[in-house]
mmCIF file of C-alpha atoms in Angstrom:
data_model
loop_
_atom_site.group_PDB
_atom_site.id
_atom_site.type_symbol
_atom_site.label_atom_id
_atom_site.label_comp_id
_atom_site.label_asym_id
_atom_site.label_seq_id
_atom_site.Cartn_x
_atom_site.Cartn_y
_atom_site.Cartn_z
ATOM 1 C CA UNK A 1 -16.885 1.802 -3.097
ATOM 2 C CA UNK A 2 -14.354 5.105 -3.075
ATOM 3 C CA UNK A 3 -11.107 4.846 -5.053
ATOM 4 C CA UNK A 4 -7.989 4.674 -2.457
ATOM 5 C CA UNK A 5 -7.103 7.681 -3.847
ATOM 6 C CA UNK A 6 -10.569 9.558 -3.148
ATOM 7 C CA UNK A 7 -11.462 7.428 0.240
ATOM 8 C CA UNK A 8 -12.163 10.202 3.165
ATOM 9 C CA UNK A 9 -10.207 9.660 6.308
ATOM 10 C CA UNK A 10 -11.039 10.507 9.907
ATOM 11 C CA UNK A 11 -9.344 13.119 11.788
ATOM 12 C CA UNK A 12 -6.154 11.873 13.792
ATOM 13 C CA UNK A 13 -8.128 12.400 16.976
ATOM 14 C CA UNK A 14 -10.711 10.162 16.006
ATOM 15 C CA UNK A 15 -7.783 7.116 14.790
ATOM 16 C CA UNK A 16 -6.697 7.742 18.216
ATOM 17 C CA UNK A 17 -10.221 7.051 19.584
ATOM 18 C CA UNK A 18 -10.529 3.975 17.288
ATOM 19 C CA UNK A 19 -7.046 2.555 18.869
ATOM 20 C CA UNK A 20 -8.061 3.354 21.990
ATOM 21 C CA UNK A 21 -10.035 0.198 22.342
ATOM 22 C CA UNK A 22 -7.817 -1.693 21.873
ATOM 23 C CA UNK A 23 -5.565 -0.475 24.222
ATOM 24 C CA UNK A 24 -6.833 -2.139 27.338
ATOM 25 C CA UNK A 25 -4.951 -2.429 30.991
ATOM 26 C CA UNK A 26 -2.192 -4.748 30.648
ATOM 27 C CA UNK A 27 -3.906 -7.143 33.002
ATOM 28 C CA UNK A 28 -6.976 -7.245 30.776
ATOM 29 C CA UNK A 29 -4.947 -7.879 27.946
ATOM 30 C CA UNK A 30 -3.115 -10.896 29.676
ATOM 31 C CA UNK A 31 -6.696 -12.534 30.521
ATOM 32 C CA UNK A 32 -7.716 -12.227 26.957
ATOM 33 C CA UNK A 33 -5.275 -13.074 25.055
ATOM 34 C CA UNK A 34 -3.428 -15.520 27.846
ATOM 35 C CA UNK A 35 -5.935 -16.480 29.762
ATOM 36 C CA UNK A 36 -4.110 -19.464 30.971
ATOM 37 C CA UNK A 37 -0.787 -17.785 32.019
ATOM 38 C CA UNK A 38 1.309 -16.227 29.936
ATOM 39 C CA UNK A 39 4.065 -18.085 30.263
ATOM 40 C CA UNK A 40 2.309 -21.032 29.525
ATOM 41 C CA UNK A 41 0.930 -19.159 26.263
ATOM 42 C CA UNK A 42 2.086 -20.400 23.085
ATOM 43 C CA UNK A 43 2.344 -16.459 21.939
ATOM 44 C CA UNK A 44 5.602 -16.193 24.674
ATOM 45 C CA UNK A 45 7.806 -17.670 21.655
ATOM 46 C CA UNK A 46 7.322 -14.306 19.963
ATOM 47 C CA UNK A 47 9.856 -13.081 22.730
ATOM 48 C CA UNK A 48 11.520 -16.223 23.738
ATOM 49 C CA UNK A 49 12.084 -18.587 20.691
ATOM 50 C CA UNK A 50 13.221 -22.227 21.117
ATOM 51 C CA UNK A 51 16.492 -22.586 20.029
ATOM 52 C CA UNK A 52 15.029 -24.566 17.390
ATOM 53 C CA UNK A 53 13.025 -21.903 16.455
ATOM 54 C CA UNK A 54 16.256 -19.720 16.428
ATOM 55 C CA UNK A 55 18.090 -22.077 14.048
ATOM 56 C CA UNK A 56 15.408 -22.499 11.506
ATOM 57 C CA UNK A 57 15.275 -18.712 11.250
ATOM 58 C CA UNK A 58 18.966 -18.190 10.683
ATOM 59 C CA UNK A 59 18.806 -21.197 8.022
ATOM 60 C CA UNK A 60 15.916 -19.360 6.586
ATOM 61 C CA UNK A 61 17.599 -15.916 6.297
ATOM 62 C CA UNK A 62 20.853 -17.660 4.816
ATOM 63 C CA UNK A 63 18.828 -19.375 2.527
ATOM 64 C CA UNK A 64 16.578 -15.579 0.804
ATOM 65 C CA UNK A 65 20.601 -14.117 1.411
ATOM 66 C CA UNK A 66 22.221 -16.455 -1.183
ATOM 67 C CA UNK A 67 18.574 -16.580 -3.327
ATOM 68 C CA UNK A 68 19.019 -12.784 -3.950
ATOM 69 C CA UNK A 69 22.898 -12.286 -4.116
ATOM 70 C CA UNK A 70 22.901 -15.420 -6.406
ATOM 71 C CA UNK A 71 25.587 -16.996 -4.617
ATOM 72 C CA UNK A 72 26.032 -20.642 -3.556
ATOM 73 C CA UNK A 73 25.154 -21.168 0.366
ATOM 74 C CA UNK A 74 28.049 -20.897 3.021
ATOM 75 C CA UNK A 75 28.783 -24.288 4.137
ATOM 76 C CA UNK A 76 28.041 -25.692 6.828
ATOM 77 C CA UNK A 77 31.561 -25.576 8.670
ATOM 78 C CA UNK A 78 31.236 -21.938 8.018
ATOM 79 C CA UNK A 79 28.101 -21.876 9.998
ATOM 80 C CA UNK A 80 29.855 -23.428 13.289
ATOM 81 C CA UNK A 81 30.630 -19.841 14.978
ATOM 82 C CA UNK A 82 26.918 -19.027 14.805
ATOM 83 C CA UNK A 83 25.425 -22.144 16.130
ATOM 84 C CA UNK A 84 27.435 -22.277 19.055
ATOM 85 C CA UNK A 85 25.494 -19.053 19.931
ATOM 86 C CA UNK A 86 22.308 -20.541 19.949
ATOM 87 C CA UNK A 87 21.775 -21.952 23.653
ATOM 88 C CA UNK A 88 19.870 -24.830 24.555
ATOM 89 C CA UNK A 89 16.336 -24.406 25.107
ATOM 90 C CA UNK A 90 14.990 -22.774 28.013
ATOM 91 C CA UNK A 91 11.422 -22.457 30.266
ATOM 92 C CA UNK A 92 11.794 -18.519 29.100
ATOM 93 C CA UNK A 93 13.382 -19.544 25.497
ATOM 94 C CA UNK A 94 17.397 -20.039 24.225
ATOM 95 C CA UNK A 95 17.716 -16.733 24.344
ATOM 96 C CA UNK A 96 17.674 -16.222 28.329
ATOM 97 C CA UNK A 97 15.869 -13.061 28.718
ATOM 98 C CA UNK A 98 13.964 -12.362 31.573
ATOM 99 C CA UNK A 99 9.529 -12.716 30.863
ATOM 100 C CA UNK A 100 8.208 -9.743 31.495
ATOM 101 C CA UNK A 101 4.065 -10.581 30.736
ATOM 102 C CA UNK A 102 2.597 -7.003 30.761
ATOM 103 C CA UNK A 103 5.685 -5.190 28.558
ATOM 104 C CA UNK A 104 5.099 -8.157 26.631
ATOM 105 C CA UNK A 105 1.741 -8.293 25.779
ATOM 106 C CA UNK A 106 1.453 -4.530 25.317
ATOM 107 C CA UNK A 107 4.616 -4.706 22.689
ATOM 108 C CA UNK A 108 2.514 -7.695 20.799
ATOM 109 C CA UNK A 109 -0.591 -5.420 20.468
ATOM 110 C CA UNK A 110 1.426 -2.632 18.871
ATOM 111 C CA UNK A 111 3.157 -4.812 16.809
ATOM 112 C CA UNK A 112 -0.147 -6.740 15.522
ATOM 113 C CA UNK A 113 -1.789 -3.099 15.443
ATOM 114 C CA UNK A 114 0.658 -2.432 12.847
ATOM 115 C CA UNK A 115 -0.054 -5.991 10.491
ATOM 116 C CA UNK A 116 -3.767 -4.292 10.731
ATOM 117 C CA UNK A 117 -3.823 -1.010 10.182
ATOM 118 C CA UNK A 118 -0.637 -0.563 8.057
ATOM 119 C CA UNK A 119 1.077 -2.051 5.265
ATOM 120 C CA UNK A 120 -1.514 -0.236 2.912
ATOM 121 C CA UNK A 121 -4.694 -2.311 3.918
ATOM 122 C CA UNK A 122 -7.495 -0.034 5.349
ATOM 123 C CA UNK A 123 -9.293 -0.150 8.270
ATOM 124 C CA UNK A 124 -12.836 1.641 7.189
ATOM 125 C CA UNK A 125 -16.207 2.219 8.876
ATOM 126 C CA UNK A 126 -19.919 1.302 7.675
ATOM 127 C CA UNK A 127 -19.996 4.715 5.729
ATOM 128 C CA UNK A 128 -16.004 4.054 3.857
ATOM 129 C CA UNK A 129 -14.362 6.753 6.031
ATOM 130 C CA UNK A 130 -10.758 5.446 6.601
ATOM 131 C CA UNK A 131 -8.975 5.268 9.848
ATOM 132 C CA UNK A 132 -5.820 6.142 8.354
ATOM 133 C CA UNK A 133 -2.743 6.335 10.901
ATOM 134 C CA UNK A 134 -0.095 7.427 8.156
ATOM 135 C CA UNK A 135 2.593 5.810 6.220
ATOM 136 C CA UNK A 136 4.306 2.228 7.123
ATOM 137 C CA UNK A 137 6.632 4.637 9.642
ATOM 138 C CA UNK A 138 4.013 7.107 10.175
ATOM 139 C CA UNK A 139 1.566 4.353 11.366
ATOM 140 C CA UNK A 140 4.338 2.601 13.282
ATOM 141 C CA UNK A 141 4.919 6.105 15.364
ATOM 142 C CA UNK A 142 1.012 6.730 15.591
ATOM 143 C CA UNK A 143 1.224 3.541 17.584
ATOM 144 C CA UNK A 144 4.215 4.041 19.765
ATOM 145 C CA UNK A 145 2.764 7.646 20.672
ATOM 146 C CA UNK A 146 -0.595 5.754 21.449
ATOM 147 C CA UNK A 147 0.902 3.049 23.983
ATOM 148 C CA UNK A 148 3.570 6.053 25.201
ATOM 149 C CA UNK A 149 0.720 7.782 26.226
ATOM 150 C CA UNK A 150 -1.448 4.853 27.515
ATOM 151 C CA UNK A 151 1.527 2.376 29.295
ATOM 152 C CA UNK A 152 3.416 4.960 30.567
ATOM 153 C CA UNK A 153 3.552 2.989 34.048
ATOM 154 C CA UNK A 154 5.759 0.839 32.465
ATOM 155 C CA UNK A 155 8.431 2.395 31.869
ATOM 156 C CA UNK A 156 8.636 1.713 28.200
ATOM 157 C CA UNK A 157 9.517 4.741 25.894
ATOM 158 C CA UNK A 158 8.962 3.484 22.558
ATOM 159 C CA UNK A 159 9.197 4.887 18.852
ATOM 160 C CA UNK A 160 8.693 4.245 15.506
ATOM 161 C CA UNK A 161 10.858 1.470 15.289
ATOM 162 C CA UNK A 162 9.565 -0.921 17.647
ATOM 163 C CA UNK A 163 6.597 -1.357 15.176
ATOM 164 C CA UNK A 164 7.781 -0.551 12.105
ATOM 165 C CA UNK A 165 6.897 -4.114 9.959
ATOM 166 C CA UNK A 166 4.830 -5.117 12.670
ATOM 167 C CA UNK A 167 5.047 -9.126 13.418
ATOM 168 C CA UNK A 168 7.079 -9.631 10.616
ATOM 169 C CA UNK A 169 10.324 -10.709 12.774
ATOM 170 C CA UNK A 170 9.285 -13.815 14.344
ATOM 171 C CA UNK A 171 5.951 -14.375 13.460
ATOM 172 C CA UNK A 172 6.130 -18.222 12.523
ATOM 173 C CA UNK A 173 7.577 -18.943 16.428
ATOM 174 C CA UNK A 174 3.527 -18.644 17.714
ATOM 175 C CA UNK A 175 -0.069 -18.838 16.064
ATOM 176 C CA UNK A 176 -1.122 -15.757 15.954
ATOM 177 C CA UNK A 177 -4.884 -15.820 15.135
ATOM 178 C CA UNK A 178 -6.096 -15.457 18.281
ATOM 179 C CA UNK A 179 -4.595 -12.010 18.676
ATOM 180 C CA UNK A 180 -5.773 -11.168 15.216
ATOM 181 C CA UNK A 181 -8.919 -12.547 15.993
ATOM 182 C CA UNK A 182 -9.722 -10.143 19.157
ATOM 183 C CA UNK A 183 -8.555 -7.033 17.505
ATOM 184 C CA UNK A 184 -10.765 -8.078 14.507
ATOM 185 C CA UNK A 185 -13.322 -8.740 16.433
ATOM 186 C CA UNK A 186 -13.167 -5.321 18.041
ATOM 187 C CA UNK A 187 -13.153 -4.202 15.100
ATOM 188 C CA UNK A 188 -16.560 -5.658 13.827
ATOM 189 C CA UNK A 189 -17.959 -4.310 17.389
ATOM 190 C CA UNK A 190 -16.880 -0.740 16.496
ATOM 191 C CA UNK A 191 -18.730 -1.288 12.712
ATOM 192 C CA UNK A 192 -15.147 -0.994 10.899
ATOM 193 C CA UNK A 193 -14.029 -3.539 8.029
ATOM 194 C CA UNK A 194 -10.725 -4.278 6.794
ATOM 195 C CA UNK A 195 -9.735 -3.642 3.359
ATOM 196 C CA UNK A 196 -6.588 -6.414 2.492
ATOM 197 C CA UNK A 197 -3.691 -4.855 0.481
ATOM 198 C CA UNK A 198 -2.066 -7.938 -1.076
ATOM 199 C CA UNK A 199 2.175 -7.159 -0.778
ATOM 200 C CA UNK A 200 4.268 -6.154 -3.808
ATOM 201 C CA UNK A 201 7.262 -4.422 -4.532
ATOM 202 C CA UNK A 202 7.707 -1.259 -6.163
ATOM 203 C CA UNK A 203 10.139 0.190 -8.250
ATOM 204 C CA UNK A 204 11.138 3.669 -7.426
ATOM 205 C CA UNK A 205 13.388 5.486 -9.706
ATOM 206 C CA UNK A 206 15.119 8.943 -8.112
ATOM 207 C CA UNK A 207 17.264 9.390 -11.331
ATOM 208 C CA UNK A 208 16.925 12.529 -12.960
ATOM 209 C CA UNK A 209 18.041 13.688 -16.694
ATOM 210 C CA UNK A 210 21.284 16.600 -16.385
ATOM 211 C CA UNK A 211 20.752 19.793 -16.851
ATOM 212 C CA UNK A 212 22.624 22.182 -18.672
ATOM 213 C CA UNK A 213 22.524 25.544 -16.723
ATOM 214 C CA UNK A 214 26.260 26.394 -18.028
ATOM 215 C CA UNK A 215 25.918 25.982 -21.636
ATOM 216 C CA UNK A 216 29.390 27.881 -22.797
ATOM 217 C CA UNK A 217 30.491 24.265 -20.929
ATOM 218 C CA UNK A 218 27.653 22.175 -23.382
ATOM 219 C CA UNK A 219 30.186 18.929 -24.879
ATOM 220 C CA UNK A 220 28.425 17.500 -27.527
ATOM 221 C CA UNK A 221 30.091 13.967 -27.290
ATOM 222 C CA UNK A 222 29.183 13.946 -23.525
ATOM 223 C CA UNK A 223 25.597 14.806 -24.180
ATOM 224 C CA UNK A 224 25.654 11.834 -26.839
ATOM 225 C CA UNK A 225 27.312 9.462 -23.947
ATOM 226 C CA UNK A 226 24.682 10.409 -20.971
ATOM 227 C CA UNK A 227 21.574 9.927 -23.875
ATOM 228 C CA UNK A 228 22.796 6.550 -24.488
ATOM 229 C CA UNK A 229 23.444 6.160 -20.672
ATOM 230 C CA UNK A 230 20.080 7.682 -19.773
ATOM 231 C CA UNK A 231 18.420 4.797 -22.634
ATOM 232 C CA UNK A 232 20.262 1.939 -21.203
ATOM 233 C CA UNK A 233 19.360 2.972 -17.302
ATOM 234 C CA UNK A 234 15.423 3.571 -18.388
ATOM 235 C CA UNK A 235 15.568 0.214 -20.782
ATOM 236 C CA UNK A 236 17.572 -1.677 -17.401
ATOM 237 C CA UNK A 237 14.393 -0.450 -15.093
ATOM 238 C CA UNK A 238 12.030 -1.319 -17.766
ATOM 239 C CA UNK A 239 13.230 -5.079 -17.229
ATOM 240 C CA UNK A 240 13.313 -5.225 -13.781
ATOM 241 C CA UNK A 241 9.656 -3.546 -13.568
ATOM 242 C CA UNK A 242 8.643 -6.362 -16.150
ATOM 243 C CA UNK A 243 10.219 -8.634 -13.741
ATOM 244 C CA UNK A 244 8.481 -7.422 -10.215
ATOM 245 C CA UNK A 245 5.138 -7.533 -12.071
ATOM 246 C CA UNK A 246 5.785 -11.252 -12.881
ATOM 247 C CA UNK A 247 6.499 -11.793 -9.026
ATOM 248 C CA UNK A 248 3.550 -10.265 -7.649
ATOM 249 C CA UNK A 249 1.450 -11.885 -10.281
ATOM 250 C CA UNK A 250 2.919 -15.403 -9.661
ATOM 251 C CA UNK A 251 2.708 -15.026 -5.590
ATOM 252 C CA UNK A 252 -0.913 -13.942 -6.601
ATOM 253 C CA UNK A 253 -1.442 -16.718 -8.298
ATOM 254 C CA UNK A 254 -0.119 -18.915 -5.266
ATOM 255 C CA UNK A 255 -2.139 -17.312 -2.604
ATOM 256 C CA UNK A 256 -5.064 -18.312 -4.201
ATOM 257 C CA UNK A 257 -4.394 -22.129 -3.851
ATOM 258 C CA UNK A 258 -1.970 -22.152 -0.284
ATOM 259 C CA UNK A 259 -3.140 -21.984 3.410
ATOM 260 C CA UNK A 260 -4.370 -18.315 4.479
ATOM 261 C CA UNK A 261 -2.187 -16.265 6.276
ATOM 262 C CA UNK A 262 -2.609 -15.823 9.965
ATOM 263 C CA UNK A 263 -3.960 -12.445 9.282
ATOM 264 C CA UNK A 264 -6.567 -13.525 6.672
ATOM 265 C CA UNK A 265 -7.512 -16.788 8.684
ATOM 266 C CA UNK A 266 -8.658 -14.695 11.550
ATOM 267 C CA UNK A 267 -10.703 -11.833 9.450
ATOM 268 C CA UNK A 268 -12.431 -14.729 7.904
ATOM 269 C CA UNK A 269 -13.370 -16.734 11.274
ATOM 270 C CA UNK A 270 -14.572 -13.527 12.824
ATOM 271 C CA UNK A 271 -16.306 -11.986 9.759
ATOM 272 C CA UNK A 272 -17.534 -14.960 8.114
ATOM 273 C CA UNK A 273 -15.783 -14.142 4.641
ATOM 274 C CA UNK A 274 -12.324 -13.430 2.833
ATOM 275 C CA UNK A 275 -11.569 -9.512 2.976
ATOM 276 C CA UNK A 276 -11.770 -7.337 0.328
ATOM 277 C CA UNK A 277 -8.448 -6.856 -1.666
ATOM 278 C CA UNK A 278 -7.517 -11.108 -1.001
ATOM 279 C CA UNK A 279 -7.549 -12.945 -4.047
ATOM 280 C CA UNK A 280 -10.131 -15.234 -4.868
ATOM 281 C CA UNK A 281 -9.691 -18.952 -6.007
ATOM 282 C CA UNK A 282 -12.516 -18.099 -8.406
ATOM 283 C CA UNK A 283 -10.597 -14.758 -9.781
#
């Protein structure tokens, strides 16, 4: 197996080939991945939630908001201006819009493109050449340039930021397995694999020590201050690197024992094992 650091890649022309396949007429799509209708698809929530859905979502995000600020939760009273903007469900969801099945479908596929090929797992073929598309935003506009070029007819410019973080907004209104499943299997057709990269934050530090071009200026006093300011800063990251380690190695720990992701499910069903990278019960 090559180091990710030492893995070849394919050209750009031949990612573009790779995606390609995927990127079928939007009627094609529609019978494969809705073959009974999209609007009577259960993958239609993705674009028009429930107002259910709507409501757990804002609880959810109110909830992480005062986990990470360390603030009690807003009460409930305080919450009254919001819900009254959640509509009552709808046949095309609480929020109204208008289905539109082929913009729709070809938005999903670039969005679940993304969940595959980005977020530092690794799409590779039978010889561990890497169809690398770039960065999370370089991947995300490697996509949008792809269905520009492809979908033109309808009338959709996109960019980088329709796909940037993939499914990540809304993915617990639908199941999406089957979608992961026919890329996957496409996948497996073309002789690829996918590498898993399990998610963890990083700690990036941009600080930088001063310099002293203008010595006739040099204070000694201040030079003490900004050492002892420079040790407290490096000693501060120190802790909260400590701390991010002992997240990703207690979600590890988790994902070994908790339902597979929708992502991981479908490799499995189509390839007949976990992916590389996805942590073992047994590890």
């Amino acid at each position: 197996m090559w180091p990710v650091e030492d893995r070849p890649s394919h050209s750009q022309e031949a990612c573009a080939e790779l995606l390609h396949r995927f990127l079928l007429d939007p009627g094609e799509l529609l019978e494969a991945l809705a073959p009974g209708g999209w609007e009577r698809s259960p993958l239609l929530r993705i674009f028009h939630p429930t107002a259910e859905q709507l409501r757990a979502e804002r609880e959810s995000m109110r909830r992480n908001l005062a986990a990470l600020s360390g603030r009690p939760e807003p009460a409930v009273e305080e919450e009254a201006e919001a819900e009254e903007a959640v509509a009552e469900a709808e046949p095309n969801g609480a929020t109204g819009d208008a289905i539109a099945p082929e913009r729709e479908i070809v938005d999903l596929l670039g969005r679940a493109l993304w969940d595959v090929f980005s977020q530092n797992h690794a799409v590779i073929d039978a010889g561990g050449r890497e169809f690398n598309l770039g960065s999370f935003r370089g991947s995300a506009g490697f996509i949008a340039d792809s269905l520009n070029r492809r979908y033109a007819g309808l009338g959709v410019g996109y960019d980088y930021l329709d796909f940037y973080m993939g499914t990540t907004l809304g993915a617990d209104r639908a199941d999406l397995r089957p979608l992961y499943r026919w890329i996957f299997a496409r996948l497996k057709e073309a002789g690829c694999r996918w590498i898993y990269s399990f998610p963890r934050l990083y700690l990036v530090d941009f600080g930088c020590r001063p310099r002293f071009d203008d010595w006739s200026s040099y204070d000694p006093s201040e030079a003490v201050k900004a050492e002892l300011e420079e040790a407290e800063r490096a000693k501060e990251l120190e802790t909260l690197a400590d701390k991010l380690q002992r997240w990703y190695e207690d979600d590890v720990r988790r994902a070994r024992h908790e339902p597979l992701p929708a992502i991981v499910a479908a490799y499995r069903e189509v390839f007949g094992g976990l992916p590389e990278g996805w942590p073992h019960p047994d590890m």
